[in-house]
Each structure stands twice: as structure tokens, then as C-alpha cells.
CSV table of C-alpha atoms in Angstrom, one decimal:
chain,number,residue,atom,x,y,z
C,159,UNK,CA,-1.1,-50.4,161.6
C,160,UNK,CA,-3.9,-50.2,164.2
C,161,UNK,CA,-3.1,-53.7,165.4
C,162,UNK,CA,0.6,-53.0,165.6
C,163,UNK,CA,0.0,-49.8,167.6
C,164,UNK,CA,-2.4,-51.5,170.1
C,165,UNK,CA,0.0,-54.4,170.7
C,166,UNK,CA,3.0,-52.1,171.3
C,167,UNK,CA,0.7,-50.0,173.5
C,168,UNK,CA,-0.3,-53.0,175.6
C,169,UNK,CA,3.3,-53.9,176.1
C,170,UNK,CA,4.3,-50.3,177.1
C,171,UNK,CA,1.3,-50.1,179.5
C,172,UNK,CA,2.6,-53.2,181.3
C,173,UNK,CA,6.0,-51.6,181.7
C,174,UNK,CA,4.6,-48.2,182.9
C,175,UNK,CA,2.1,-49.5,185.4
C,176,UNK,CA,4.1,-50.4,188.5
C,177,UNK,CA,3.7,-50.4,192.3
C,178,UNK,CA,3.4,-46.6,192.6
C,179,UNK,CA,0.7,-46.5,189.9
C,180,UNK,CA,-1.2,-49.2,191.8
C,181,UNK,CA,-1.0,-47.4,195.2
C,182,UNK,CA,-1.3,-43.7,194.5
C,183,UNK,CA,-4.9,-43.7,193.1
C,184,UNK,CA,-6.6,-45.4,196.1
C,185,UNK,CA,-4.9,-43.0,198.4
C,186,UNK,CA,-5.9,-40.0,196.4
C,187,UNK,CA,-9.5,-41.3,196.0
C,188,UNK,CA,-9.9,-41.7,199.8
C,189,UNK,CA,-8.4,-38.3,200.8
C,190,UNK,CA,-10.2,-36.3,198.1
C,191,UNK,CA,-13.6,-37.5,199.4
C,192,UNK,CA,-16.3,-35.2,197.9
C,193,UNK,CA,-13.7,-33.4,195.8
C,194,UNK,CA,-13.0,-36.6,194.0
C,195,UNK,CA,-13.7,-35.4,190.4
C,196,UNK,CA,-11.3,-32.4,190.3
C,197,UNK,CA,-8.7,-34.4,192.1
C,198,UNK,CA,-8.7,-37.3,189.7
C,199,UNK,CA,-8.8,-35.0,186.7
C,200,UNK,CA,-5.7,-33.3,187.9
C,201,UNK,CA,-4.0,-36.6,188.5
C,202,UNK,CA,-4.9,-37.9,185.1
C,203,UNK,CA,-3.7,-34.7,183.4
C,204,UNK,CA,-0.2,-34.9,184.8
C,205,UNK,CA,0.0,-38.6,185.5
C,206,UNK,CA,-1.0,-39.7,182.0
C,207,UNK,CA,-0.8,-36.6,179.8
C,208,UNK,CA,2.9,-35.7,180.2
C,209,UNK,CA,4.2,-39.3,180.1
C,210,UNK,CA,2.2,-40.3,177.0
C,211,UNK,CA,3.0,-37.1,175.2
C,212,UNK,CA,6.6,-37.7,176.0
C,213,UNK,CA,6.4,-41.2,174.7
C,214,UNK,CA,4.8,-40.2,171.5
C,215,UNK,CA,7.1,-37.3,170.8
C,216,UNK,CA,10.2,-39.4,171.6
C,217,UNK,CA,9.0,-42.2,169.3
C,218,UNK,CA,8.2,-39.9,166.4
C,219,UNK,CA,11.9,-39.2,166.1
C,220,UNK,CA,13.6,-42.5,164.9
C,221,UNK,CA,16.6,-41.4,167.1
C,222,UNK,CA,14.4,-40.9,170.2
C,223,UNK,CA,15.2,-38.2,172.7
C,224,UNK,CA,18.9,-38.8,172.2
C,225,UNK,CA,18.7,-37.3,168.7
C,226,UNK,CA,16.3,-34.5,169.8
C,227,UNK,CA,18.6,-33.3,172.6
C,228,UNK,CA,21.8,-33.8,170.6
C,229,UNK,CA,20.5,-31.5,167.8
C,230,UNK,CA,18.8,-28.8,170.0
C,231,UNK,CA,21.2,-28.7,173.0
C,232,UNK,CA,24.4,-30.8,172.6
C,233,UNK,CA,25.4,-34.5,172.1
C,234,UNK,CA,27.3,-34.5,175.4
C,235,UNK,CA,24.3,-33.1,177.4
C,236,UNK,CA,22.1,-35.7,175.7
C,237,UNK,CA,24.3,-38.6,176.7
C,238,UNK,CA,24.9,-37.4,180.3
C,239,UNK,CA,21.2,-36.7,181.0
C,240,UNK,CA,20.0,-40.0,179.5
C,241,UNK,CA,22.7,-41.9,181.4
C,242,UNK,CA,21.6,-40.3,184.7
C,243,UNK,CA,18.0,-41.1,183.9
C,244,UNK,CA,18.6,-44.7,183.0
C,245,UNK,CA,20.8,-45.3,186.0
C,246,UNK,CA,18.4,-43.6,188.5
C,247,UNK,CA,15.2,-45.3,187.2
C,248,UNK,CA,17.2,-48.5,186.6
C,249,UNK,CA,19.5,-50.5,188.8
C,250,UNK,CA,20.3,-47.7,191.3
C,251,UNK,CA,16.7,-47.2,192.4
C,252,UNK,CA,13.6,-48.2,190.6
C,253,UNK,CA,14.4,-51.7,189.6
C,254,UNK,CA,15.5,-53.0,193.0
C,255,UNK,CA,12.6,-51.0,194.6
C,256,UNK,CA,10.0,-52.8,192.4
C,257,UNK,CA,11.2,-56.2,193.8
C,258,UNK,CA,11.4,-54.8,197.4
C,259,UNK,CA,7.9,-53.4,197.0
C,260,UNK,CA,6.5,-56.6,195.6
C,261,UNK,CA,7.8,-58.4,198.6
C,262,UNK,CA,6.7,-56.0,201.3
C,263,UNK,CA,3.2,-55.5,200.0
C,264,UNK,CA,2.4,-58.9,198.4
C,265,UNK,CA,4.7,-61.6,199.8
C,266,UNK,CA,5.7,-60.6,203.3
C,267,UNK,CA,2.2,-61.1,204.8
C,268,UNK,CA,2.4,-64.7,203.6
C,269,UNK,CA,6.1,-65.6,204.1
C,270,UNK,CA,6.8,-63.4,207.1
C,271,UNK,CA,9.6,-60.8,207.4
C,272,UNK,CA,13.3,-61.8,207.3
C,273,UNK,CA,16.5,-61.8,205.3
C,274,UNK,CA,16.0,-65.3,203.9
C,275,UNK,CA,12.4,-64.9,202.6
C,276,UNK,CA,13.4,-61.7,200.8
C,277,UNK,CA,16.6,-63.3,199.4
C,278,UNK,CA,14.7,-66.3,198.0
C,279,UNK,CA,11.9,-64.2,196.6
C,280,UNK,CA,14.2,-61.7,194.9
C,281,UNK,CA,16.5,-64.5,193.5
C,282,UNK,CA,13.6,-66.1,191.6
C,283,UNK,CA,12.1,-62.6,190.8
C,284,UNK,CA,15.3,-61.3,189.1
C,285,UNK,CA,16.2,-64.7,187.5
C,286,UNK,CA,12.9,-64.8,185.7
C,287,UNK,CA,13.1,-61.1,184.9
C,288,UNK,CA,16.6,-61.6,183.4
C,289,UNK,CA,15.4,-64.5,181.3
C,290,UNK,CA,12.6,-62.4,179.8
C,291,UNK,CA,14.8,-59.3,179.3
C,292,UNK,CA,17.7,-61.0,177.5
C,293,UNK,CA,15.4,-61.7,174.5
C,294,UNK,CA,13.9,-58.2,173.8
C,295,UNK,CA,12.4,-59.4,170.5
C,296,UNK,CA,10.0,-61.5,172.6
C,297,UNK,CA,8.9,-58.8,175.0
C,298,UNK,CA,5.9,-58.0,172.9
C,299,UNK,CA,4.4,-61.5,172.9
C,300,UNK,CA,5.4,-62.3,176.5
C,301,UNK,CA,4.6,-59.0,178.2
C,302,UNK,CA,2.1,-57.5,175.9
C,303,UNK,CA,0.0,-60.6,175.2
C,304,UNK,CA,0.4,-62.7,178.4
C,305,UNK,CA,1.6,-61.0,181.6
C,306,UNK,CA,0.1,-57.5,181.1
C,307,UNK,CA,-3.5,-58.8,180.4
C,308,UNK,CA,-3.1,-61.1,183.4
C,309,UNK,CA,-2.2,-58.5,186.0
C,310,UNK,CA,-4.7,-56.0,184.5
C,311,UNK,CA,-7.5,-58.6,184.8
C,312,UNK,CA,-6.6,-59.2,188.5
C,313,UNK,CA,-6.8,-55.4,189.1
C,314,UNK,CA,-10.1,-55.2,187.3
C,315,UNK,CA,-11.6,-58.1,189.3
C,316,UNK,CA,-10.5,-56.4,192.6
C,317,UNK,CA,-11.9,-53.0,191.5
C,318,UNK,CA,-15.3,-54.3,190.4
C,319,UNK,CA,-15.7,-56.6,193.4
C,320,UNK,CA,-14.8,-53.7,195.7
C,321,UNK,CA,-17.1,-51.2,194.0
C,322,UNK,CA,-20.0,-53.6,194.1
C,323,UNK,CA,-19.4,-54.2,197.8
C,324,UNK,CA,-18.6,-50.6,198.9
C,325,UNK,CA,-21.2,-48.4,197.2
C,326,UNK,CA,-21.1,-45.2,199.2
C,327,UNK,CA,-18.2,-42.7,199.6
C,328,UNK,CA,-16.2,-43.3,202.8
C,329,UNK,CA,-15.7,-39.6,203.6
C,330,UNK,CA,-17.6,-36.4,202.9
C,331,UNK,CA,-14.9,-33.9,203.9
C,332,UNK,CA,-11.6,-33.9,202.0
C,333,UNK,CA,-8.4,-34.4,204.0
C,334,UNK,CA,-5.3,-32.2,204.0
C,335,UNK,CA,-4.5,-30.2,200.9
C,336,UNK,CA,-7.4,-31.8,199.0
C,337,UNK,CA,-9.8,-29.6,201.0
C,338,UNK,CA,-8.3,-26.3,199.6
C,339,UNK,CA,-7.0,-27.4,196.2
C,340,UNK,CA,-8.2,-30.8,195.0
C,341,UNK,CA,-7.3,-30.3,191.3
C,342,UNK,CA,-3.9,-28.8,192.1
C,343,UNK,CA,-3.0,-31.5,194.6
C,344,UNK,CA,-4.2,-34.2,192.3
C,345,UNK,CA,-2.0,-32.7,189.6
C,346,UNK,CA,1.0,-32.7,191.9
C,347,UNK,CA,0.4,-36.4,192.8
C,348,UNK,CA,0.3,-37.3,189.1
C,349,UNK,CA,3.5,-35.3,188.6
C,350,UNK,CA,5.1,-37.2,191.5
C,351,UNK,CA,4.7,-40.6,189.8
C,352,UNK,CA,7.7,-39.5,187.7
C,353,UNK,CA,6.4,-41.6,184.8
C,354,UNK,CA,7.8,-39.0,182.4
C,355,UNK,CA,11.3,-40.3,183.1
C,356,UNK,CA,9.9,-43.8,182.3
C,357,UNK,CA,8.9,-42.4,178.9
C,358,UNK,CA,12.5,-41.6,178.1
C,359,UNK,CA,13.5,-45.1,179.0
C,360,UNK,CA,10.6,-46.9,177.2
C,361,UNK,CA,11.0,-44.9,174.0
C,362,UNK,CA,14.0,-47.0,173.1
C,363,UNK,CA,11.9,-50.2,173.4
C,364,UNK,CA,9.0,-48.7,171.4
C,365,UNK,CA,11.5,-47.7,168.7
C,366,UNK,CA,13.0,-51.1,168.6
C,367,UNK,CA,9.6,-52.7,168.2
C,368,UNK,CA,8.8,-50.2,165.4
C,369,UNK,CA,11.9,-51.2,163.6
C,370,UNK,CA,10.8,-54.9,163.6
C,371,UNK,CA,7.7,-53.9,161.7
C,372,UNK,CA,7.6,-53.2,158.0
C,373,UNK,CA,5.6,-50.0,157.4
C,374,UNK,CA,4.3,-49.2,154.0
C,375,UNK,CA,4.4,-45.4,154.6
C,376,UNK,CA,5.3,-42.7,157.1
C,377,UNK,CA,1.6,-42.3,157.7
C,378,UNK,CA,1.3,-45.9,158.8
C,379,UNK,CA,4.3,-45.4,161.2
C,380,UNK,CA,2.8,-42.3,162.8
C,381,UNK,CA,-0.6,-43.8,163.1
C,382,UNK,CA,0.9,-46.8,164.9
C,383,UNK,CA,2.7,-44.5,167.3
C,384,UNK,CA,-0.5,-42.6,168.1
C,385,UNK,CA,-2.4,-45.8,168.6
C,386,UNK,CA,0.3,-47.1,171.0
C,387,UNK,CA,0.1,-43.8,173.0
C,388,UNK,CA,-3.7,-43.9,173.0
C,389,UNK,CA,-3.7,-47.5,174.2
C,390,UNK,CA,-1.4,-46.6,177.1
C,391,UNK,CA,-3.5,-43.6,178.0
C,392,UNK,CA,-6.8,-45.4,177.9
C,393,UNK,CA,-5.6,-48.4,179.9
C,394,UNK,CA,-3.8,-46.4,182.5
C,395,UNK,CA,-6.7,-44.0,182.8
C,396,UNK,CA,-9.2,-46.8,183.3
C,397,UNK,CA,-7.2,-48.4,186.0
C,398,UNK,CA,-6.4,-45.1,187.7
C,399,UNK,CA,-10.1,-44.2,187.7
C,400,UNK,CA,-11.3,-47.5,189.0
C,401,UNK,CA,-8.6,-47.7,191.8
C,402,UNK,CA,-9.3,-44.1,192.8
C,403,UNK,CA,-13.0,-44.9,193.1
C,404,UNK,CA,-12.2,-48.0,195.2
C,405,UNK,CA,-10.2,-45.8,197.5
C,406,UNK,CA,-13.0,-43.2,197.6
C,407,UNK,CA,-15.5,-45.8,198.7
C,408,UNK,CA,-13.5,-48.1,201.0
C,409,UNK,CA,-14.1,-47.4,204.7
C,410,UNK,CA,-10.8,-46.6,206.5
C,411,UNK,CA,-10.9,-46.2,210.3
C,412,UNK,CA,-9.8,-42.8,211.6
C,413,UNK,CA,-6.9,-44.3,213.6
C,414,UNK,CA,-5.5,-45.6,210.3
C,415,UNK,CA,-5.8,-42.6,208.1
C,416,UNK,CA,-4.6,-40.5,211.0
C,417,UNK,CA,-1.4,-42.4,211.1
C,418,UNK,CA,1.2,-40.8,208.8
C,419,UNK,CA,3.3,-44.0,208.8
C,420,UNK,CA,0.5,-46.1,207.1
C,421,UNK,CA,0.4,-46.1,203.3
C,422,UNK,CA,-3.3,-45.6,202.6
C,423,UNK,CA,-3.1,-47.0,199.0
C,424,UNK,CA,-1.5,-50.2,200.1
C,425,UNK,CA,-3.9,-50.4,203.0
C,426,UNK,CA,-7.0,-50.2,200.7
C,427,UNK,CA,-5.6,-52.9,198.4
C,428,UNK,CA,-4.7,-55.3,201.1
C,429,UNK,CA,-7.8,-54.8,203.2
C,430,UNK,CA,-10.1,-55.0,200.2
C,431,UNK,CA,-8.5,-58.3,199.1
C,432,UNK,CA,-8.8,-59.7,202.6
C,433,UNK,CA,-12.4,-58.6,203.1
C,434,UNK,CA,-13.6,-59.8,199.7
C,435,UNK,CA,-11.7,-63.1,199.3
C,436,UNK,CA,-10.7,-64.1,202.9
C,437,UNK,CA,-7.4,-65.9,203.4
C,438,UNK,CA,-7.2,-66.4,199.6
C,439,UNK,CA,-7.1,-62.6,199.4
C,440,UNK,CA,-3.5,-62.6,200.6
C,441,UNK,CA,-2.5,-64.9,197.7
C,442,UNK,CA,-4.6,-62.8,195.3
C,443,UNK,CA,-2.8,-59.6,196.4
C,444,UNK,CA,0.6,-61.2,196.3
C,445,UNK,CA,0.1,-62.4,192.7
C,446,UNK,CA,-1.5,-59.1,191.5
C,447,UNK,CA,1.2,-56.8,193.1
C,448,UNK,CA,4.1,-59.1,192.0
C,449,UNK,CA,3.0,-59.3,188.4
C,450,UNK,CA,2.3,-55.5,188.3
C,451,UNK,CA,5.8,-54.8,189.5
C,452,UNK,CA,7.4,-57.6,187.5
C,453,UNK,CA,6.4,-56.3,184.1
C,454,UNK,CA,7.9,-52.9,185.0
C,455,UNK,CA,11.1,-54.6,186.1
C,456,UNK,CA,11.5,-56.5,182.9
C,457,UNK,CA,10.8,-53.4,180.8
C,458,UNK,CA,13.4,-51.3,182.8
C,459,UNK,CA,16.1,-54.0,182.6
C,460,UNK,CA,15.5,-54.3,178.8
C,461,UNK,CA,15.4,-50.5,178.3
C,462,UNK,CA,18.6,-49.7,180.4
C,463,UNK,CA,20.5,-52.6,178.7
C,464,UNK,CA,19.5,-51.4,175.2
C,465,UNK,CA,20.6,-47.9,176.0
C,466,UNK,CA,24.0,-48.8,177.3
C,467,UNK,CA,24.5,-51.4,174.6
C,468,UNK,CA,23.8,-48.8,171.9
C,469,UNK,CA,25.9,-46.0,173.5
C,470,UNK,CA,28.7,-48.2,174.9
C,471,UNK,CA,28.9,-51.4,172.8
C,472,UNK,CA,32.0,-52.7,174.7
C,473,UNK,CA,29.7,-55.3,176.2
C,474,UNK,CA,26.9,-57.3,174.7
C,475,UNK,CA,23.2,-56.5,175.4
C,476,UNK,CA,22.9,-59.8,177.3
C,477,UNK,CA,25.9,-58.9,179.5
C,478,UNK,CA,24.4,-55.5,180.3
C,479,UNK,CA,21.1,-57.2,181.2
C,480,UNK,CA,23.0,-59.7,183.4
C,481,UNK,CA,25.0,-57.0,185.3
C,482,UNK,CA,21.9,-54.8,185.8
C,483,UNK,CA,19.9,-57.8,187.1
C,484,UNK,CA,22.7,-58.8,189.5
C,485,UNK,CA,23.2,-55.3,190.8
C,486,UNK,CA,19.4,-54.8,191.3
C,487,UNK,CA,19.2,-58.2,193.1
C,488,UNK,CA,22.0,-57.2,195.5
C,489,UNK,CA,20.6,-53.7,196.2
C,490,UNK,CA,17.1,-55.1,196.8
C,491,UNK,CA,18.7,-57.2,199.6
C,492,UNK,CA,21.7,-55.2,200.8
C,493,UNK,CA,20.9,-51.6,201.7
C,494,UNK,CA,18.3,-50.4,199.3
C,495,UNK,CA,17.3,-47.6,201.6
C,496,UNK,CA,20.8,-46.2,201.6
C,497,UNK,CA,21.0,-46.4,197.8
C,498,UNK,CA,17.7,-44.6,197.5
C,499,UNK,CA,19.1,-41.8,199.8
C,500,UNK,CA,22.0,-41.4,197.4
C,501,UNK,CA,20.2,-41.8,194.1
C,502,UNK,CA,17.1,-39.7,195.1
C,503,UNK,CA,18.8,-36.4,194.7
C,504,UNK,CA,20.0,-37.4,191.2
C,505,UNK,CA,16.4,-38.4,190.3
C,506,UNK,CA,15.0,-35.2,191.6
C,507,UNK,CA,17.6,-33.2,189.8
C,508,UNK,CA,17.0,-34.8,186.3
C,509,UNK,CA,13.2,-34.9,186.5
C,510,UNK,CA,12.5,-31.1,186.0
C,511,UNK,CA,15.2,-31.1,183.2
C,512,UNK,CA,13.5,-34.1,181.5
C,513,UNK,CA,10.1,-32.4,181.6
C,514,UNK,CA,11.7,-29.2,180.3
C,515,UNK,CA,13.1,-31.1,177.3
C,516,UNK,CA,9.6,-32.5,176.6
C,517,UNK,CA,8.0,-29.1,176.8
C,518,UNK,CA,10.6,-27.6,174.5
C,519,UNK,CA,10.3,-30.5,172.0
C,520,UNK,CA,6.5,-30.1,171.9
C,521,UNK,CA,6.6,-26.4,171.4
C,522,UNK,CA,9.4,-26.7,168.8
C,523,UNK,CA,7.1,-29.0,166.7
C,524,UNK,CA,4.8,-25.9,166.2
C,525,UNK,CA,7.2,-23.0,166.1
C,526,UNK,CA,10.9,-22.4,165.6
C,527,UNK,CA,12.9,-22.1,168.8
C,528,UNK,CA,16.4,-20.6,169.3
C,529,UNK,CA,19.1,-23.1,170.0
C,530,UNK,CA,20.6,-20.6,172.4
C,531,UNK,CA,17.3,-20.1,174.1
C,532,UNK,CA,16.7,-23.8,174.5
C,533,UNK,CA,20.2,-24.2,176.1
C,534,UNK,CA,19.4,-21.4,178.4
C,535,UNK,CA,16.0,-22.9,179.3
C,536,UNK,CA,17.7,-26.2,180.2
C,537,UNK,CA,20.4,-24.4,182.2
C,538,UNK,CA,17.7,-22.6,184.2
C,539,UNK,CA,15.9,-25.8,185.0
C,540,UNK,CA,19.2,-27.4,186.0
C,541,UNK,CA,20.1,-24.4,188.2
C,542,UNK,CA,16.8,-24.3,190.1
C,543,UNK,CA,16.9,-28.1,190.5
C,544,UNK,CA,20.4,-28.0,191.9
C,545,UNK,CA,19.4,-25.2,194.4
C,546,UNK,CA,16.4,-27.2,195.4
C,547,UNK,CA,18.5,-30.3,196.0
C,548,UNK,CA,21.0,-28.3,198.1
C,549,UNK,CA,18.1,-26.9,200.1
C,550,UNK,CA,16.5,-30.3,200.7
C,551,UNK,CA,19.5,-32.4,201.4
C,552,UNK,CA,22.1,-30.0,202.9
C,553,UNK,CA,19.9,-27.4,204.5
C,554,UNK,CA,21.8,-24.4,202.9
C,555,UNK,CA,19.7,-21.4,203.9
C,556,UNK,CA,20.7,-19.2,201.0
C,557,UNK,CA,19.6,-21.9,198.5
C,558,UNK,CA,16.4,-22.3,200.5
C,559,UNK,CA,15.6,-18.6,200.4
C,560,UNK,CA,16.0,-18.5,196.6
C,561,UNK,CA,13.8,-21.6,196.1
C,562,UNK,CA,11.0,-20.5,198.5
C,563,UNK,CA,10.8,-17.1,196.8
C,564,UNK,CA,9.8,-18.8,193.5
C,565,UNK,CA,6.1,-19.5,192.8
C,566,UNK,CA,4.9,-23.1,193.3
C,567,UNK,CA,7.9,-23.9,195.4
C,568,UNK,CA,5.7,-25.6,198.0
C,569,UNK,CA,4.5,-28.0,195.3
C,570,UNK,CA,8.0,-28.9,194.1
C,571,UNK,CA,7.5,-26.8,190.9
C,572,UNK,CA,9.9,-24.0,191.7
C,573,UNK,CA,11.6,-24.7,188.3
C,574,UNK,CA,8.4,-24.0,186.3
C,575,UNK,CA,8.5,-20.1,186.1
C,576,UNK,CA,12.2,-19.9,185.1
C,577,UNK,CA,11.6,-22.6,182.5
C,578,UNK,CA,8.6,-20.6,181.1
C,579,UNK,CA,10.8,-17.5,180.9
C,580,UNK,CA,13.4,-19.5,179.1
C,581,UNK,CA,10.8,-20.8,176.6
C,582,UNK,CA,9.6,-17.2,175.9
C,583,UNK,CA,13.3,-16.2,175.3
C,584,UNK,CA,13.6,-19.2,172.9
C,585,UNK,CA,10.9,-17.6,170.8
C,586,UNK,CA,12.7,-14.3,170.3
C,587,UNK,CA,16.4,-15.0,170.5
C,588,UNK,CA,18.3,-15.5,167.1
C,589,UNK,CA,19.3,-18.9,165.7
C,590,UNK,CA,15.9,-20.5,165.7
C,591,UNK,CA,15.6,-24.0,164.3
C,592,UNK,CA,12.7,-26.2,163.2
C,593,UNK,CA,11.5,-29.1,165.3
C,594,UNK,CA,10.5,-31.2,162.3
C,595,UNK,CA,12.3,-34.6,161.9
C,596,UNK,CA,12.5,-36.5,158.7
C,597,UNK,CA,11.3,-40.0,159.2
C,598,UNK,CA,13.3,-42.7,157.4
C,599,UNK,CA,11.6,-46.0,157.5
C,600,UNK,CA,14.0,-48.9,158.1
C,601,UNK,CA,13.8,-52.5,157.1
C,602,UNK,CA,12.5,-54.8,159.8
C,603,UNK,CA,15.3,-56.3,161.9
C,604,UNK,CA,15.8,-60.0,161.8
C,605,UNK,CA,15.9,-61.7,165.2
């Protein structure tokens, strides 16, 4: 059971760790300067803690978050929320963005900019991703045992070589918000990775892998889930820490970190590769970034296809994977920025609701919560999120005045206080239900 959990954890880690996970920590490490420790602790708490807990909680229930939300809120709400999550972190935003990011950071310095280089790269990128995703039973050996260790090894080589070369912190005085609240700003940066949404998506793949394993007891199943979550946490935490330390020690000229248009994380990675490995460093960076993004792409294609196949089996899993790959390819080449502008409000709307569901599910494991109270809590999260979207994207003053009056609004956490009030009401309102779920072990699927 330990081996099964570790293997599944390695596969999930490869899916979680994408371009944003690669770029955020070096930027944080540099800006935090002497406040590195509280900043990285805040980042690890929110960037790993919530996603891994969500992954474990969702996998504990054989029906995943679909079953959790259907029972505690409503089946229609469960279906709509998950559909929005899978679309927004799938073909309408995250999947095409992983390919575009791979090209812009890793490949563009070698190939040069242009429509043709991007089209050729993304064609091969999505063709190979589709080939891997259409056989989900082989994701564990291909991603978990081959591609994930490969990109992780490349990142470790870059981290160790960089830290041995750059031994002193680059800055003494923290920059920006890190000077006043390093832990809080690090926490917000980890929150902004939005990996909790990925947990909703990847739960379905974790559950499918669990169904292929013959467990002797419920204890063996739960131990495997915990081991998978622990593996994800340790691996992500190790790379986050190493990359943040690299950013903390890498010397960035003032004219660079003073330019708001330059991504500091990408700058640290590219310049470290170039400084350490010369011209070969460009190829090193291209392979490392592409593999890192690619495993996430494959995982998302597989997860989104599995969800829509289970919920709407009018098409086969393979056809869903094909459609998602083609749409993602087209969006990566034809107006990705516009698609992001359209899908970003949806993403920002569902994210607080998803975290609210995770918080309720965790609390409900320990105490009985009112179904009415949980519905009210979700409604409060949705209302505040909707007002925030109206304020950000339409400029409505009345919506803005409500949002700015709430605590933590400046940190994009205006929804937190209303949700906490809803959770308190869930403890006292009538109709409280247990959060325990009976685990029925299934026979392993034949592939």
C-alpha cells in the first residue's frame, strides 16, 4: 500500500507542478530577501496545504467531490460547479496556456518568435499529449515513472548548481509588500497558484488509479491515499524551497527588478541556465520547462475527458480527449489572450467557492453541519465572488464599495469573512448531517 500511494503521488505531483509552480517561487525568494523564511512558510502553507488536503479529502470519498457536493448542497450545483472548474482549468484556459508558456519561456529563445514556430511546436506538443492522454491506464507508468522524474531531476540539477554558485543572498531589504507582511504576502502568492482547483480535477484520476488496485482493506486504501498526498506535499515542497532559495541568492540588476513588465521568476530560471551552462543552457531550459508544462497538460486533458465522459457519456473518452486537444491547440495559436480575458472571470468566480467546499468538507468530517447552513455558506461565497468580478471587470462602484468594505479585500480574500460566518451558522442551524462516507472497495478494473 505504501508503494501504490507513492507511485500515484509521483504521478499527481507531475500533473500539479506546472509553469506557474516553476516561476512563482524564484520571484518570491528574490523579493522576500531577508524575510525569506516567513514568506516561504506562508507560500508553502497555502500553496501546498490546501491543494493536498483537498486532494486527500476528495479521494477519501469514492465518488470524489461530485458525491460530496451532491449530498451536502445539491446534485445540480455539483455538476455545474465541476463543469465550470474543468472547463476553466482545461481547454478554455490552463491547457492552452501551458503550451504557450512552454513556447514563450523555453522554445522562443531558440526558435525565434513567429506564427509558424509556435504552430509547429504546439502541433507536436498536443499530438504527443493526446497520445498519452487517450490511454489513462498508462498514465502512472509513463508520467509517474518516466516524465515526472526526468523534469524533477532537471530542476534539481539547476537548483543545486545555482545554489553552489550563488552562495549569498542577493538583497537585504525586502521589496514591496514583503517588507511589511512577508508571511501574509507569501500566503497570498501560494493561494494565487489556484492549485486547489487542480485538486478537484486530479481527484478523478487518483480515484481511477485507486480502482485499478486491489486493496485488502479500507485501511490499506486510506493509507495509500495519505501516502499519495504526502508524496505530493514533500516533492512540491522540496522544489518550492529550492527554487525560492535560488531566487533569493541570484543577483538581479535593479533595472530588471524595477521593470514591472519582466517576470522575475522566468528571468531567474533563464539567466541561471545561461550563466551556468552557456549556450547549452537555452536547450536545458527549453527541455525543463516543456517537460514541466507537458505533464500538467497530459493530466488536465485526461482529467477533463474523464469527467465529461462520466457525466455525459454521449461521446467516448477518446473523443473527448481529441476534442479537448484540438480546441487547446487552436486557442494556443489563435487568440489565447482573448480567451483568457473571457475565462478569467469564471475562474476567479469558482475559486473561492471551491475553497469553501473544501473547508466545509474538512469541518464536516469532525462535526455535523447543517445542510441549510452549508448551502448558505456556498451562496455567500458565490455572492461575494460575483460582486468582486463585477467590480474588477465592469467597474461598478456599488459593487466595489461593498467589496472594499470587507476585511482582506486588498488580498483577494473578501469572501473569507462571509464564509466563516456561514460556517458558524452551519454549526447551529437545524438539519445537521454527518460528513462520514462509507468506503466500498471495488474490484480492480480491467484495461
